[in-house]
Short mmCIF file of N, CA and C in Angstrom, two decimals:
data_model
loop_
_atom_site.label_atom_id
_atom_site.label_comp_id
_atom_site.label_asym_id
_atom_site.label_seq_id
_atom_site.Cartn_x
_atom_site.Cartn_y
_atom_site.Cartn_z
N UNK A 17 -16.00 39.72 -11.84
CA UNK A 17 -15.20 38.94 -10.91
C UNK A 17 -15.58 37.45 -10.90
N UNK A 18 -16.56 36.96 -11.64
CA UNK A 18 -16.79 35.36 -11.88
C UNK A 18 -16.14 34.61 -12.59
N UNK A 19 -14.79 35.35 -12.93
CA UNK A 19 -13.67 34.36 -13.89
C UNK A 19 -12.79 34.06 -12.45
N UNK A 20 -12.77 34.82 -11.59
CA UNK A 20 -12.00 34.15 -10.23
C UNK A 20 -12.39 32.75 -9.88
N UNK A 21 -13.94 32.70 -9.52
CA UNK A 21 -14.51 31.43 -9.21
C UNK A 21 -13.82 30.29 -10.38
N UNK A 22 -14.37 30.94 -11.28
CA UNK A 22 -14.20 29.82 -12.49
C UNK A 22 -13.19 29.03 -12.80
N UNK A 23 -11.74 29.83 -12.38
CA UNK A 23 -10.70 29.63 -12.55
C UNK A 23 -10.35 28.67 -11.46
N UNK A 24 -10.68 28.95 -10.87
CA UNK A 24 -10.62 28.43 -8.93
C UNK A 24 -11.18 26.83 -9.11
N UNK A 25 -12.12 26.63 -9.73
CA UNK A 25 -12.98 25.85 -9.71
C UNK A 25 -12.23 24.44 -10.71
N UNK A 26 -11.87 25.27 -12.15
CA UNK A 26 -11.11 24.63 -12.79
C UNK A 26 -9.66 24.00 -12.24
N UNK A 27 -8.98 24.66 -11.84
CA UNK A 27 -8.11 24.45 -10.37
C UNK A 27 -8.10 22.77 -10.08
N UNK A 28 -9.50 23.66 -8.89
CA UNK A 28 -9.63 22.10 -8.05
C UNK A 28 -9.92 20.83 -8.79
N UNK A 29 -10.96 21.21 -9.59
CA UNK A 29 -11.09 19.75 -10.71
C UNK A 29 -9.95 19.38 -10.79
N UNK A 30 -9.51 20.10 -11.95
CA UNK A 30 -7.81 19.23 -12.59
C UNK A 30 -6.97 19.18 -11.26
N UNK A 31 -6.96 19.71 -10.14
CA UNK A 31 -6.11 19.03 -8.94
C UNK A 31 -6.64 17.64 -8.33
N UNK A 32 -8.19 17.97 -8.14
CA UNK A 32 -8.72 16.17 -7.89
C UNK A 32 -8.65 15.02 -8.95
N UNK A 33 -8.88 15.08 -9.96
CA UNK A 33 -8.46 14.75 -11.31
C UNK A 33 -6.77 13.83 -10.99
N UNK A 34 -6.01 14.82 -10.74
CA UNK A 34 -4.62 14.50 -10.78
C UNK A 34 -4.14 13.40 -9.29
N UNK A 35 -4.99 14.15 -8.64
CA UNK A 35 -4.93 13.24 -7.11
C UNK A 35 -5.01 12.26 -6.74
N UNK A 36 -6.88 12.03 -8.09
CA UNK A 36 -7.40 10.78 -8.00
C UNK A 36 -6.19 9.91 -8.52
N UNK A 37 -5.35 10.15 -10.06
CA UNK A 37 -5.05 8.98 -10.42
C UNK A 37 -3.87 8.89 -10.18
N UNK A 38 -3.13 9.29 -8.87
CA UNK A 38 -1.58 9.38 -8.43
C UNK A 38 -2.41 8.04 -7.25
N UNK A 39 -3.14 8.59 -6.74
CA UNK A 39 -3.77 7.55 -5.67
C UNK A 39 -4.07 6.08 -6.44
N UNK A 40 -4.90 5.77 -7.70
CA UNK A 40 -4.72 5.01 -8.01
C UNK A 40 -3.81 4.37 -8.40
N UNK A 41 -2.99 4.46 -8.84
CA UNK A 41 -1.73 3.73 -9.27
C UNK A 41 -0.97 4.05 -8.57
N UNK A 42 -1.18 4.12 -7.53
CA UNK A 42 0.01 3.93 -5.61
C UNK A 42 -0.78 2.60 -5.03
N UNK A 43 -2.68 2.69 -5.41
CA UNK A 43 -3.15 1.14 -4.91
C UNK A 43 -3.05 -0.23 -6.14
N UNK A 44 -2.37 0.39 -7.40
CA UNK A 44 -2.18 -0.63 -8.39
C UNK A 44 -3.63 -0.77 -8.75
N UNK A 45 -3.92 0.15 -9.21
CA UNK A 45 -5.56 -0.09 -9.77
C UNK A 45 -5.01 -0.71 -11.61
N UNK A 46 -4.50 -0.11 -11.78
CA UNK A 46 -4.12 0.26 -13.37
C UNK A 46 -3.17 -0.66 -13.78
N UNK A 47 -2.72 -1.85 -12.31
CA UNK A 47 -1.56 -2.75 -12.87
C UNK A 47 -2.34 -3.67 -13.71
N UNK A 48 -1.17 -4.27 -14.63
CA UNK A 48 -1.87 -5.65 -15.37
C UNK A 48 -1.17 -6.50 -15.20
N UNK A 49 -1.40 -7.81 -15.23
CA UNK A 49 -0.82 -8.84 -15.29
C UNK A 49 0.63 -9.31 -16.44
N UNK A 50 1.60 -9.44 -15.95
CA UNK A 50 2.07 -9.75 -16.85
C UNK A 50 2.10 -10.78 -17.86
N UNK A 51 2.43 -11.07 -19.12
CA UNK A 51 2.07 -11.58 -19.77
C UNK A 51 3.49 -13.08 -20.06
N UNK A 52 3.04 -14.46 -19.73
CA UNK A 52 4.03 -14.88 -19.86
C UNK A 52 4.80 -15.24 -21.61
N UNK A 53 5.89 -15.55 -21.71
CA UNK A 53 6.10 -15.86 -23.25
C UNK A 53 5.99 -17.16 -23.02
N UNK A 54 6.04 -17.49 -24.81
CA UNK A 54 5.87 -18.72 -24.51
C UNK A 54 7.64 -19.35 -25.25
N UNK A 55 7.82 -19.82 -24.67
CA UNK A 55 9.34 -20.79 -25.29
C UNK A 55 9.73 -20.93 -26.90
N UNK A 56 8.46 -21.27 -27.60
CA UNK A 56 8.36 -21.88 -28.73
C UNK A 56 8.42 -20.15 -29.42
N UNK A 57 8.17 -18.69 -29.21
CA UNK A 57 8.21 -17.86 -29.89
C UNK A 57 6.80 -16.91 -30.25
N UNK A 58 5.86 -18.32 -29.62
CA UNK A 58 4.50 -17.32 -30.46
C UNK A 58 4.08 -16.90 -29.14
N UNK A 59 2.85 -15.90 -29.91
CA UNK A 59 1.96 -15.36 -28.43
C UNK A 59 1.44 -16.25 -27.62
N UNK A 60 0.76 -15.47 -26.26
CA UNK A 60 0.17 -16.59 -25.80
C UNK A 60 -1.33 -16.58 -25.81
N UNK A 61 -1.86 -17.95 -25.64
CA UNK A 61 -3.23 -18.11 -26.07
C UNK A 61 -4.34 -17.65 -25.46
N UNK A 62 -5.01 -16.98 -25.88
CA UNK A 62 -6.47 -16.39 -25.62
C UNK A 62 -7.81 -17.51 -25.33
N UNK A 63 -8.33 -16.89 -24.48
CA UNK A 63 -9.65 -17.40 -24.12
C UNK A 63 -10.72 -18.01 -25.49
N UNK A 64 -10.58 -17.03 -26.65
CA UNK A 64 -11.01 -16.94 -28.05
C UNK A 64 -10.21 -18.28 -28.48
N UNK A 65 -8.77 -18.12 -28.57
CA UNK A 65 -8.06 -19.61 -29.24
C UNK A 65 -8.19 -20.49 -28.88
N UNK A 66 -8.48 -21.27 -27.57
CA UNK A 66 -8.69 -22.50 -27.04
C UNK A 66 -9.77 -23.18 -27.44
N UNK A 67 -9.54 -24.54 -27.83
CA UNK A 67 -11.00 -24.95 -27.85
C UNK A 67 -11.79 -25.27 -26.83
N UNK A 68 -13.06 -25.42 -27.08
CA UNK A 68 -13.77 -25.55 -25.61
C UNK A 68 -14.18 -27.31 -25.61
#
């Protein structure tokens, strides 16, 4: 009868699991910024491309 627990157990994980990340991305954990274009066609510039 210890595949009941087991099963049970597996359950709740993958239900908190699922809970957790419905909750997160209801507080926008997972949003990103959008990215603006740029006019001219190319990407836009990185922290890396700029000179310092």
């Amino acid at each position: 009868m210890w595949y009941f627990s087991w099963i049970l157990g597996i359950g709740v994980a993958l239900g908190f699991g699922i809970i957790n990340v419905m909750w997160l991305e209801a507080n926008d954990t997972f949003a990103r910024e959008p990215l603006r274009a740029d006019p001219h066609g190319s990407p836009p510039d990185t922290p890396a491309d700029t000179p310092s």
